[in-house]
Amino acid sequence: MSEIIGTIFIVIGLVFDIAGCIGLIRLPDVYNRLQATTKSITLGTCSILLGAFIIKGFTGIGVKSLLCIMLLLLTAPAAAHALSRAADISKIKAWEKKDALS
Amino acid sequence: MKLKYLRWSAAVLSLILVLLFINIYPIPSLLGWQSSFLARCFFILMICFAICLLRIVLGPTSVDRAVVINALGILIVGFCAILSIPTGRDWYLDIAIAWALQSFIGALAIAKYLEGKGLDE
Amino acid sequence: MKTKITLFIISFMIWMLLDWPLDIQHALIGLLVAGVVIFLTRDIFTQSLRWGPIRTFLGLGACIPFFFWECLKTNVDFILRLLHPKLPVNPAIVKVKTTLKTDIGLTFLANLLMLSSRGICIDIAPEKDMLYLHWIDIKPGDHQAAAQSTVDKFEKKLKMVFD
């Protein structure tokens, strides 16, 4: 039973990861791509690790994956903040939608 | 405008075809665990890596490439987690934790370099 | 001194989680390694953390379901935007006000805005009362009403914990 629930969590995480990578291709700007990275890919990877914890229970793999979830949730926003500030200082303009096309 | 929809539907169709091909094609099972469903899952993550490398080739500025390297560092953690479930080895998660920390420090260093400062201020 | 004791407990817990099946030998080596770690970082963490009493931890624990629900809702919305054929994003850089005073409160606000709202935080003004956000969904009519309302909603939760 726990294997089925864990596999469902892993499949949800893979869907989030693929959507984030498609966002890296489709979105037009550095800041938008940073949003795709720091939201979708982080949440997808956390879902995969949670699936590993549900399948394995309180063994070595499960506890280490819980630790890894904590570490990702702490470090991913800090890295995104540093990169966005670097993009702002090196004078990259933000993309805006043209009114004529819409 | 019509070309845009055509391109979108072609991309969705090709992605669905690739996913179906991965999950149906028989893998020769040498070690015993490669034929399970979880073993198919990390081929899907390999498609993610390929898309990220495409953005590294296309990216106009250097901040784009730094962003993609940060994303690759997060994806490898999930790769190690999926790899550790069917094999049952727990040192894959050790590699994952070390890789996450190293990727974070690398992103900070690249950001400091792009701001034009030294590493110790 | 309180900072050093907190750091010691945190590093010892991380050591014990890293080799999970609990063991007396690993616990002894962990005590030694945690002592070495707080000896090596004795001049980095010099300012004392003003952790309040137990109210802070209880407040943070009570905030978790709200932020988790916001995170899930925003991510599903963002993915549906990404896979839509017309790509309906209207990004803009906005400037919103905040009323949090302490440093740790501002840090938590920026990190939670990154993970569980539609914007990322670019910079903080030097007077600590303005946040520069890159927001993904700004309609041409209202300038920053959507961003301001979300930031106010997050602030009201965090104001009970910090300050």
mmCIF file of C-alpha atoms in Angstrom:
data_model
loop_
_atom_site.group_PDB
_atom_site.id
_atom_site.type_symbol
_atom_site.label_atom_id
_atom_site.label_comp_id
_atom_site.label_asym_id
_atom_site.label_seq_id
_atom_site.Cartn_x
_atom_site.Cartn_y
_atom_site.Cartn_z
ATOM 1 C CA MET A 1 0.000 0.000 0.000
ATOM 2 C CA SER A 2 2.727 2.451 0.906
ATOM 3 C CA GLU A 3 4.519 1.693 -2.358
ATOM 4 C CA ILE A 4 1.479 2.805 -4.355
ATOM 5 C CA ILE A 5 1.150 6.105 -2.462
ATOM 6 C CA GLY A 6 4.870 6.758 -2.796
ATOM 7 C CA THR A 7 4.783 6.050 -6.530
ATOM 8 C CA ILE A 8 1.900 8.494 -6.941
ATOM 9 C CA PHE A 9 3.961 11.176 -5.170
ATOM 10 C CA ILE A 10 6.947 10.431 -7.428
ATOM 11 C CA VAL A 11 4.814 10.719 -10.573
ATOM 12 C CA ILE A 12 3.408 14.074 -9.390
ATOM 13 C CA GLY A 13 6.966 15.270 -8.799
ATOM 14 C CA LEU A 14 8.021 14.204 -12.295
ATOM 15 C CA VAL A 15 5.095 16.140 -13.802
ATOM 16 C CA PHE A 16 6.177 19.267 -11.895
ATOM 17 C CA ASP A 17 9.782 18.803 -13.038
ATOM 18 C CA ILE A 18 8.894 18.424 -16.707
ATOM 19 C CA ALA A 19 6.605 21.470 -16.532
ATOM 20 C CA GLY A 20 9.406 23.514 -14.974
ATOM 21 C CA CYS A 21 11.840 22.488 -17.697
ATOM 22 C CA ILE A 22 9.329 23.382 -20.406
ATOM 23 C CA GLY A 23 8.991 26.733 -18.666
ATOM 24 C CA LEU A 24 12.755 27.202 -18.937
ATOM 25 C CA ILE A 25 12.371 26.948 -22.707
ATOM 26 C CA ARG A 26 9.143 28.877 -23.233
ATOM 27 C CA LEU A 27 9.425 31.873 -20.908
ATOM 28 C CA PRO A 28 11.040 34.978 -22.392
ATOM 29 C CA ASP A 29 13.132 36.523 -19.610
ATOM 30 C CA VAL A 30 15.689 35.820 -16.886
ATOM 31 C CA TYR A 31 13.335 36.671 -14.028
ATOM 32 C CA ASN A 32 10.529 34.498 -15.404
ATOM 33 C CA ARG A 33 12.894 31.576 -15.856
ATOM 34 C CA LEU A 34 14.087 32.070 -12.298
ATOM 35 C CA GLN A 35 10.483 31.754 -11.159
ATOM 36 C CA ALA A 36 10.107 28.477 -13.032
ATOM 37 C CA THR A 37 13.303 27.197 -11.429
ATOM 38 C CA THR A 38 12.630 28.206 -7.884
ATOM 39 C CA LYS A 39 8.972 27.219 -7.743
ATOM 40 C CA SER A 40 8.207 24.252 -9.959
ATOM 41 C CA ILE A 41 11.509 22.388 -9.902
ATOM 42 C CA THR A 42 12.013 22.785 -6.157
ATOM 43 C CA LEU A 43 8.502 21.580 -5.370
ATOM 44 C CA GLY A 44 8.821 18.656 -7.797
ATOM 45 C CA THR A 45 12.088 17.486 -6.270
ATOM 46 C CA CYS A 46 10.637 17.802 -2.772
ATOM 47 C CA SER A 47 7.714 15.643 -3.884
ATOM 48 C CA ILE A 48 10.087 12.962 -5.231
ATOM 49 C CA LEU A 49 12.000 12.926 -1.922
ATOM 50 C CA LEU A 50 8.722 12.690 0.016
ATOM 51 C CA GLY A 51 7.773 9.699 -2.119
ATOM 52 C CA ALA A 52 11.084 8.059 -1.230
ATOM 53 C CA PHE A 53 10.350 8.654 2.465
ATOM 54 C CA ILE A 54 6.857 7.149 2.161
ATOM 55 C CA ILE A 55 8.132 4.030 0.382
ATOM 56 C CA LYS A 56 11.066 3.336 2.677
ATOM 57 C CA GLY A 57 9.736 4.472 6.074
ATOM 58 C CA PHE A 58 12.114 5.296 8.933
ATOM 59 C CA THR A 59 15.216 3.666 7.530
ATOM 60 C CA GLY A 60 18.421 5.350 6.430
ATOM 61 C CA ILE A 61 17.025 6.378 3.067
ATOM 62 C CA GLY A 62 13.825 7.862 4.505
ATOM 63 C CA VAL A 63 15.471 9.986 7.195
ATOM 64 C CA LYS A 64 18.139 11.255 4.816
ATOM 65 C CA SER A 65 15.499 12.267 2.280
ATOM 66 C CA LEU A 66 13.635 14.220 4.986
ATOM 67 C CA LEU A 67 16.897 16.019 5.809
ATOM 68 C CA CYS A 68 17.377 16.725 2.116
ATOM 69 C CA ILE A 69 13.882 18.269 1.880
ATOM 70 C CA MET A 70 14.701 20.648 4.742
ATOM 71 C CA LEU A 71 17.987 21.592 3.100
ATOM 72 C CA LEU A 72 16.431 22.270 -0.310
ATOM 73 C CA LEU A 73 13.659 24.414 1.163
ATOM 74 C CA LEU A 74 16.260 26.474 3.025
ATOM 75 C CA THR A 75 18.828 26.941 0.260
ATOM 76 C CA ALA A 76 16.864 27.248 -2.992
ATOM 77 C CA PRO A 77 15.243 30.673 -2.267
ATOM 78 C CA ALA A 78 18.584 32.099 -1.119
ATOM 79 C CA ALA A 79 20.307 31.068 -4.348
ATOM 80 C CA ALA A 80 17.418 32.460 -6.412
ATOM 81 C CA HIS A 81 17.616 35.761 -4.500
ATOM 82 C CA ALA A 82 21.363 36.051 -5.169
ATOM 83 C CA LEU A 83 20.951 35.298 -8.881
ATOM 84 C CA SER A 84 18.071 37.752 -9.338
ATOM 85 C CA ARG A 85 20.040 40.483 -7.574
ATOM 86 C CA ALA A 86 23.010 39.767 -9.851
ATOM 87 C CA ALA A 87 20.746 40.037 -12.898
ATOM 88 C CA ASP A 88 19.401 43.346 -11.601
ATOM 89 C CA ILE A 89 22.857 44.804 -10.971
ATOM 90 C CA SER A 90 24.186 43.771 -14.385
ATOM 91 C CA LYS A 91 21.354 45.838 -15.925
ATOM 92 C CA ILE A 92 19.149 43.242 -17.625
ATOM 93 C CA LYS A 93 15.811 44.792 -18.556
ATOM 94 C CA ALA A 94 12.591 43.018 -17.628
ATOM 95 C CA TRP A 95 10.453 41.794 -20.498
ATOM 96 C CA GLU A 96 6.994 43.328 -20.901
ATOM 97 C CA LYS A 97 4.120 42.186 -23.034
ATOM 98 C CA LYS A 98 3.296 44.293 -26.088
ATOM 99 C CA ASP A 99 -0.238 45.664 -26.033
ATOM 100 C CA ALA A 100 -0.743 45.479 -29.776
ATOM 101 C CA LEU A 101 -0.543 41.699 -30.005
ATOM 102 C CA SER A 102 -3.066 40.917 -27.286
ATOM 103 C CA MET B 1 -1.204 33.232 -34.927
ATOM 104 C CA LYS B 2 -2.258 29.922 -36.418
ATOM 105 C CA LEU B 3 1.399 28.889 -36.710
ATOM 106 C CA LYS B 4 1.770 29.291 -32.960
ATOM 107 C CA TYR B 5 -1.006 26.780 -32.196
ATOM 108 C CA LEU B 6 0.393 24.375 -34.773
ATOM 109 C CA ARG B 7 3.831 24.506 -33.156
ATOM 110 C CA TRP B 8 2.341 24.029 -29.689
ATOM 111 C CA SER B 9 0.325 20.975 -30.684
ATOM 112 C CA ALA B 10 3.328 19.461 -32.488
ATOM 113 C CA ALA B 11 5.454 19.888 -29.359
ATOM 114 C CA VAL B 12 2.809 18.317 -27.088
ATOM 115 C CA LEU B 13 2.366 15.375 -29.466
ATOM 116 C CA SER B 14 6.090 14.698 -29.691
ATOM 117 C CA LEU B 15 6.483 14.888 -25.892
ATOM 118 C CA ILE B 16 3.642 12.393 -25.363
ATOM 119 C CA LEU B 17 5.164 10.070 -27.984
ATOM 120 C CA VAL B 18 8.566 10.157 -26.297
ATOM 121 C CA LEU B 19 7.025 9.418 -22.873
ATOM 122 C CA LEU B 20 5.016 6.493 -24.274
ATOM 123 C CA PHE B 21 8.108 5.111 -26.015
ATOM 124 C CA ILE B 22 10.095 5.225 -22.794
ATOM 125 C CA ASN B 23 7.428 3.459 -20.758
ATOM 126 C CA ILE B 24 6.676 0.701 -23.314
ATOM 127 C CA TYR B 25 10.100 -0.131 -24.752
ATOM 128 C CA PRO B 26 11.540 -3.245 -23.057
ATOM 129 C CA ILE B 27 14.786 -2.620 -21.201
ATOM 130 C CA PRO B 28 17.136 -5.613 -20.905
ATOM 131 C CA SER B 29 17.328 -6.265 -17.179
ATOM 132 C CA LEU B 30 20.919 -7.019 -16.307
ATOM 133 C CA LEU B 31 20.859 -6.322 -12.586
ATOM 134 C CA GLY B 32 17.258 -7.240 -11.865
ATOM 135 C CA TRP B 33 15.807 -3.879 -10.859
ATOM 136 C CA GLN B 34 15.906 -2.168 -14.234
ATOM 137 C CA SER B 35 12.559 -3.456 -15.452
ATOM 138 C CA SER B 36 10.449 -1.892 -12.677
ATOM 139 C CA PHE B 37 8.407 1.269 -13.112
ATOM 140 C CA LEU B 38 10.707 3.361 -10.940
ATOM 141 C CA ALA B 39 13.620 2.476 -13.169
ATOM 142 C CA ARG B 40 11.747 3.969 -16.105
ATOM 143 C CA CYS B 41 11.235 7.192 -14.183
ATOM 144 C CA PHE B 42 14.774 8.393 -14.369
ATOM 145 C CA PHE B 43 14.715 8.262 -18.141
ATOM 146 C CA ILE B 44 12.020 10.933 -17.860
ATOM 147 C CA LEU B 45 14.430 13.001 -15.761
ATOM 148 C CA MET B 46 17.008 12.597 -18.526
ATOM 149 C CA ILE B 47 14.613 14.402 -20.885
ATOM 150 C CA CYS B 48 14.579 17.249 -18.332
ATOM 151 C CA PHE B 49 18.377 17.365 -18.437
ATOM 152 C CA ALA B 50 18.307 17.528 -22.242
ATOM 153 C CA ILE B 51 15.860 20.454 -22.203
ATOM 154 C CA CYS B 52 18.034 22.300 -19.676
ATOM 155 C CA LEU B 53 21.132 21.792 -21.834
ATOM 156 C CA LEU B 54 19.192 23.230 -24.785
ATOM 157 C CA ARG B 55 18.611 26.393 -22.753
ATOM 158 C CA ILE B 56 22.331 26.543 -21.942
ATOM 159 C CA VAL B 57 23.073 26.511 -25.679
ATOM 160 C CA LEU B 58 20.412 29.113 -26.495
ATOM 161 C CA GLY B 59 20.776 31.445 -23.524
ATOM 162 C CA PRO B 60 21.511 35.033 -24.522
ATOM 163 C CA THR B 61 23.176 36.282 -21.340
ATOM 164 C CA SER B 62 25.419 34.669 -18.768
ATOM 165 C CA VAL B 63 22.846 34.939 -15.964
ATOM 166 C CA ASP B 64 20.635 32.546 -17.942
ATOM 167 C CA ARG B 65 23.316 29.903 -17.877
ATOM 168 C CA ALA B 66 23.851 30.386 -14.142
ATOM 169 C CA VAL B 67 20.102 29.905 -13.588
ATOM 170 C CA VAL B 68 20.152 26.668 -15.600
ATOM 171 C CA ILE B 69 23.128 25.367 -13.618
ATOM 172 C CA ASN B 70 21.176 26.023 -10.415
ATOM 173 C CA ALA B 71 18.213 24.103 -11.851
ATOM 174 C CA LEU B 72 20.438 21.170 -12.838
ATOM 175 C CA GLY B 73 21.789 21.002 -9.295
ATOM 176 C CA ILE B 74 18.260 20.651 -7.937
ATOM 177 C CA LEU B 75 17.298 18.031 -10.535
ATOM 178 C CA ILE B 76 20.296 15.821 -9.728
ATOM 179 C CA VAL B 77 19.066 15.544 -6.124
ATOM 180 C CA GLY B 78 15.816 14.024 -7.381
ATOM 181 C CA PHE B 79 17.792 11.770 -9.716
ATOM 182 C CA CYS B 80 19.804 10.362 -6.812
ATOM 183 C CA ALA B 81 16.620 9.856 -4.763
ATOM 184 C CA ILE B 82 14.930 7.876 -7.536
ATOM 185 C CA LEU B 83 18.091 5.827 -8.072
ATOM 186 C CA SER B 84 18.294 4.917 -4.377
ATOM 187 C CA ILE B 85 14.803 3.401 -4.095
ATOM 188 C CA PRO B 86 15.097 0.214 -6.245
ATOM 189 C CA THR B 87 18.747 -0.443 -5.409
ATOM 190 C CA GLY B 88 18.353 0.070 -1.665
ATOM 191 C CA ARG B 89 21.726 1.748 -1.175
ATOM 192 C CA ASP B 90 21.616 4.770 1.100
ATOM 193 C CA TRP B 91 24.842 6.438 0.031
ATOM 194 C CA TYR B 92 23.073 7.855 -3.018
ATOM 195 C CA LEU B 93 21.323 10.238 -0.600
ATOM 196 C CA ASP B 94 24.727 11.218 0.826
ATOM 197 C CA ILE B 95 25.758 12.188 -2.687
ATOM 198 C CA ALA B 96 22.485 14.117 -3.033
ATOM 199 C CA ILE B 97 23.026 16.154 0.157
ATOM 200 C CA ALA B 98 26.625 16.961 -0.753
ATOM 201 C CA TRP B 99 25.589 17.918 -4.279
ATOM 202 C CA ALA B 100 22.817 20.241 -3.031
ATOM 203 C CA LEU B 101 25.213 22.085 -0.707
ATOM 204 C CA GLN B 102 27.908 22.361 -3.361
ATOM 205 C CA SER B 103 25.416 23.650 -5.934
ATOM 206 C CA PHE B 104 24.178 26.306 -3.477
ATOM 207 C CA ILE B 105 27.709 27.541 -2.777
ATOM 208 C CA GLY B 106 28.470 27.535 -6.513
ATOM 209 C CA ALA B 107 25.389 29.615 -7.267
ATOM 210 C CA LEU B 108 26.366 32.133 -4.585
ATOM 211 C CA ALA B 109 29.903 32.381 -5.982
ATOM 212 C CA ILE B 110 28.673 32.885 -9.565
ATOM 213 C CA ALA B 111 26.219 35.541 -8.366
ATOM 214 C CA LYS B 112 28.970 37.403 -6.503
ATOM 215 C CA TYR B 113 31.156 37.268 -9.603
ATOM 216 C CA LEU B 114 28.368 38.601 -11.833
ATOM 217 C CA GLU B 115 27.754 41.486 -9.438
ATOM 218 C CA GLY B 116 31.377 42.492 -9.886
ATOM 219 C CA LYS B 117 32.532 42.081 -6.309
ATOM 220 C CA GLY B 118 35.183 39.962 -4.674
ATOM 221 C CA LEU B 119 34.308 36.754 -2.922
ATOM 222 C CA ASP B 120 34.788 38.040 0.614
ATOM 223 C CA GLU B 121 32.523 41.067 0.897
ATOM 224 C CA MET C 1 26.468 31.599 25.089
ATOM 225 C CA LYS C 2 22.850 30.852 24.170
ATOM 226 C CA THR C 3 23.819 30.992 20.499
ATOM 227 C CA LYS C 4 26.586 28.452 21.016
ATOM 228 C CA ILE C 5 24.283 26.044 22.850
ATOM 229 C CA THR C 6 21.659 26.332 20.070
ATOM 230 C CA LEU C 7 24.313 25.722 17.404
ATOM 231 C CA PHE C 8 25.644 22.719 19.320
ATOM 232 C CA ILE C 9 22.200 21.125 19.559
ATOM 233 C CA ILE C 10 21.444 21.735 15.867
ATOM 234 C CA SER C 11 24.746 20.289 14.625
ATOM 235 C CA PHE C 12 24.433 17.264 16.914
ATOM 236 C CA MET C 13 20.905 16.581 15.642
ATOM 237 C CA ILE C 14 22.052 16.797 12.018
ATOM 238 C CA TRP C 15 24.880 14.383 12.779
ATOM 239 C CA MET C 16 22.510 11.906 14.379
ATOM 240 C CA LEU C 17 20.089 12.132 11.452
ATOM 241 C CA LEU C 18 22.870 11.510 8.950
ATOM 242 C CA ASP C 19 23.630 8.045 10.282
ATOM 243 C CA TRP C 20 20.165 7.082 11.342
ATOM 244 C CA PRO C 21 20.109 3.730 13.180
ATOM 245 C CA LEU C 22 20.855 5.159 16.624
ATOM 246 C CA ASP C 23 24.052 3.932 18.172
ATOM 247 C CA ILE C 24 26.142 4.818 21.210
ATOM 248 C CA GLN C 25 29.442 4.959 19.330
ATOM 249 C CA HIS C 26 28.081 7.351 16.705
ATOM 250 C CA ALA C 27 26.593 9.502 19.459
ATOM 251 C CA LEU C 28 29.981 9.842 21.192
ATOM 252 C CA ILE C 29 31.750 10.771 17.949
ATOM 253 C CA GLY C 30 28.902 13.204 17.241
ATOM 254 C CA LEU C 31 29.455 15.010 20.544
ATOM 255 C CA LEU C 32 33.151 15.377 19.680
ATOM 256 C CA VAL C 33 32.453 16.640 16.143
ATOM 257 C CA ALA C 34 29.816 19.137 17.314
ATOM 258 C CA GLY C 35 32.301 20.525 19.829
ATOM 259 C CA VAL C 36 34.936 20.909 17.110
ATOM 260 C CA VAL C 37 32.398 22.654 14.860
ATOM 261 C CA ILE C 38 31.399 25.270 17.412
ATOM 262 C CA PHE C 39 35.081 25.797 18.230
ATOM 263 C CA LEU C 40 35.910 26.441 14.558
ATOM 264 C CA THR C 41 32.997 28.838 13.972
ATOM 265 C CA ARG C 42 33.361 30.779 17.213
ATOM 266 C CA ASP C 43 33.985 34.142 15.523
ATOM 267 C CA ILE C 44 31.386 33.821 12.742
ATOM 268 C CA PHE C 45 28.193 33.670 14.811
ATOM 269 C CA THR C 46 28.957 36.420 17.284
ATOM 270 C CA GLN C 47 25.646 38.291 17.349
ATOM 271 C CA SER C 48 23.176 36.674 19.672
ATOM 272 C CA LEU C 49 19.961 35.343 18.233
ATOM 273 C CA ARG C 50 17.043 36.733 20.178
ATOM 274 C CA TRP C 51 14.828 33.677 20.055
ATOM 275 C CA GLY C 52 11.780 34.450 22.073
ATOM 276 C CA PRO C 53 10.208 31.921 24.403
ATOM 277 C CA ILE C 54 8.303 28.914 23.160
ATOM 278 C CA ARG C 55 5.741 31.183 21.478
ATOM 279 C CA THR C 56 7.970 31.630 18.430
ATOM 280 C CA PHE C 57 8.206 27.930 17.639
ATOM 281 C CA LEU C 58 4.481 27.400 18.227
ATOM 282 C CA GLY C 59 3.674 30.352 15.968
ATOM 283 C CA LEU C 60 5.911 29.007 13.193
ATOM 284 C CA GLY C 61 4.299 25.593 13.510
ATOM 285 C CA ALA C 62 0.843 27.121 13.270
ATOM 286 C CA CYS C 63 1.830 28.971 10.098
ATOM 287 C CA ILE C 64 2.906 25.856 8.202
ATOM 288 C CA PRO C 65 -0.515 24.621 6.865
ATOM 289 C CA PHE C 66 -1.434 28.063 5.521
ATOM 290 C CA PHE C 67 1.841 28.453 3.633
ATOM 291 C CA PHE C 68 1.712 24.875 2.373
ATOM 292 C CA TRP C 69 -1.754 25.407 0.946
ATOM 293 C CA GLU C 70 -0.693 28.693 -0.680
ATOM 294 C CA CYS C 71 2.370 26.968 -2.188
ATOM 295 C CA LEU C 72 0.306 24.158 -3.685
ATOM 296 C CA LYS C 73 -2.322 26.538 -5.114
ATOM 297 C CA THR C 74 0.245 28.855 -6.669
ATOM 298 C CA ASN C 75 2.263 26.041 -8.223
ATOM 299 C CA VAL C 76 -0.738 24.428 -9.894
ATOM 300 C CA ASP C 77 -1.757 27.824 -11.234
ATOM 301 C CA PHE C 78 1.776 28.482 -12.508
ATOM 302 C CA ILE C 79 1.994 25.123 -14.273
ATOM 303 C CA LEU C 80 -1.357 25.663 -15.984
ATOM 304 C CA ARG C 81 -0.038 29.009 -17.203
ATOM 305 C CA LEU C 82 3.125 27.404 -18.549
ATOM 306 C CA LEU C 83 1.361 24.669 -20.497
ATOM 307 C CA HIS C 84 -1.305 26.956 -21.965
ATOM 308 C CA PRO C 85 -0.787 27.560 -25.711
ATOM 309 C CA LYS C 86 -1.091 31.359 -25.430
ATOM 310 C CA LEU C 87 1.319 31.704 -22.447
ATOM 311 C CA PRO C 88 -0.796 34.156 -20.383
ATOM 312 C CA VAL C 89 1.846 35.942 -18.308
ATOM 313 C CA ASN C 90 2.046 39.708 -17.752
ATOM 314 C CA PRO C 91 5.285 40.228 -15.835
ATOM 315 C CA ALA C 92 6.345 43.518 -14.305
ATOM 316 C CA ILE C 93 8.617 44.808 -11.564
ATOM 317 C CA VAL C 94 6.650 46.378 -8.711
ATOM 318 C CA LYS C 95 7.559 48.077 -5.462
ATOM 319 C CA VAL C 96 5.528 47.216 -2.377
ATOM 320 C CA LYS C 97 5.542 48.463 1.198
ATOM 321 C CA THR C 98 6.216 46.319 4.211
ATOM 322 C CA THR C 99 5.943 47.010 7.912
ATOM 323 C CA LEU C 100 8.140 44.280 9.373
ATOM 324 C CA LYS C 101 11.087 45.669 11.289
ATOM 325 C CA THR C 102 13.446 42.880 12.310
ATOM 326 C CA ASP C 103 16.016 41.295 10.014
ATOM 327 C CA ILE C 104 14.915 37.718 10.560
ATOM 328 C CA GLY C 105 11.314 38.666 9.840
ATOM 329 C CA LEU C 106 12.292 40.236 6.522
ATOM 330 C CA THR C 107 14.336 37.151 5.631
ATOM 331 C CA PHE C 108 11.427 34.836 6.313
ATOM 332 C CA LEU C 109 9.063 37.106 4.344
ATOM 333 C CA ALA C 110 11.363 37.138 1.290
ATOM 334 C CA ASN C 111 11.923 33.386 1.316
ATOM 335 C CA LEU C 112 8.248 32.566 1.725
ATOM 336 C CA LEU C 113 7.352 35.006 -1.051
ATOM 337 C CA MET C 114 9.782 33.160 -3.320
ATOM 338 C CA LEU C 115 8.330 29.740 -2.609
ATOM 339 C CA SER C 116 4.637 30.377 -2.244
ATOM 340 C CA SER C 117 3.438 33.402 -4.160
ATOM 341 C CA ARG C 118 3.531 34.577 -7.738
ATOM 342 C CA GLY C 119 6.606 36.739 -7.379
ATOM 343 C CA ILE C 120 10.295 36.645 -6.611
ATOM 344 C CA CYS C 121 12.043 39.160 -4.415
ATOM 345 C CA ILE C 122 14.783 41.082 -6.213
ATOM 346 C CA ASP C 123 16.017 43.578 -3.678
ATOM 347 C CA ILE C 124 15.248 45.240 -0.364
ATOM 348 C CA ALA C 125 15.455 49.014 -0.052
ATOM 349 C CA PRO C 126 18.120 50.250 2.377
ATOM 350 C CA GLU C 127 15.508 51.775 4.711
ATOM 351 C CA LYS C 128 13.939 48.317 5.113
ATOM 352 C CA ASP C 129 10.439 49.437 4.258
ATOM 353 C CA MET C 130 10.200 48.630 0.528
ATOM 354 C CA LEU C 131 10.503 45.360 -1.349
ATOM 355 C CA TYR C 132 11.245 45.193 -5.064
ATOM 356 C CA LEU C 133 9.298 42.246 -6.456
ATOM 357 C CA HIS C 134 9.069 40.726 -9.916
ATOM 358 C CA TRP C 135 5.428 39.731 -10.183
ATOM 359 C CA ILE C 136 4.133 37.457 -12.905
ATOM 360 C CA ASP C 137 0.527 38.562 -13.162
ATOM 361 C CA ILE C 138 0.082 42.353 -13.273
ATOM 362 C CA LYS C 139 -2.971 43.440 -15.224
ATOM 363 C CA PRO C 140 -2.528 46.674 -17.225
ATOM 364 C CA GLY C 141 -5.220 48.420 -15.159
ATOM 365 C CA ASP C 142 -4.159 47.982 -11.541
ATOM 366 C CA HIS C 143 -0.558 48.844 -10.924
ATOM 367 C CA GLN C 144 0.354 46.791 -7.877
ATOM 368 C CA ALA C 145 -2.866 45.911 -6.100
ATOM 369 C CA ALA C 146 -2.484 42.153 -6.529
ATOM 370 C CA ALA C 147 1.075 42.123 -5.192
ATOM 371 C CA GLN C 148 0.256 44.457 -2.302
ATOM 372 C CA SER C 149 -2.720 42.389 -1.130
ATOM 373 C CA THR C 150 -0.712 39.145 -1.117
ATOM 374 C CA VAL C 151 2.187 40.735 0.763
ATOM 375 C CA ASP C 152 -0.242 42.143 3.343
ATOM 376 C CA LYS C 153 -1.798 38.711 3.822
ATOM 377 C CA PHE C 154 1.610 37.120 4.408
ATOM 378 C CA GLU C 155 2.693 39.914 6.732
ATOM 379 C CA LYS C 156 -0.310 39.520 8.982
ATOM 380 C CA LYS C 157 0.672 35.886 9.591
ATOM 381 C CA LEU C 158 4.341 36.674 10.212
ATOM 382 C CA LYS C 159 3.687 39.686 12.433
ATOM 383 C CA MET C 160 2.284 37.461 15.163
ATOM 384 C CA VAL C 161 5.480 35.396 15.231
ATOM 385 C CA PHE C 162 8.241 37.978 14.926
ATOM 386 C CA ASP C 163 8.129 41.361 16.732
#
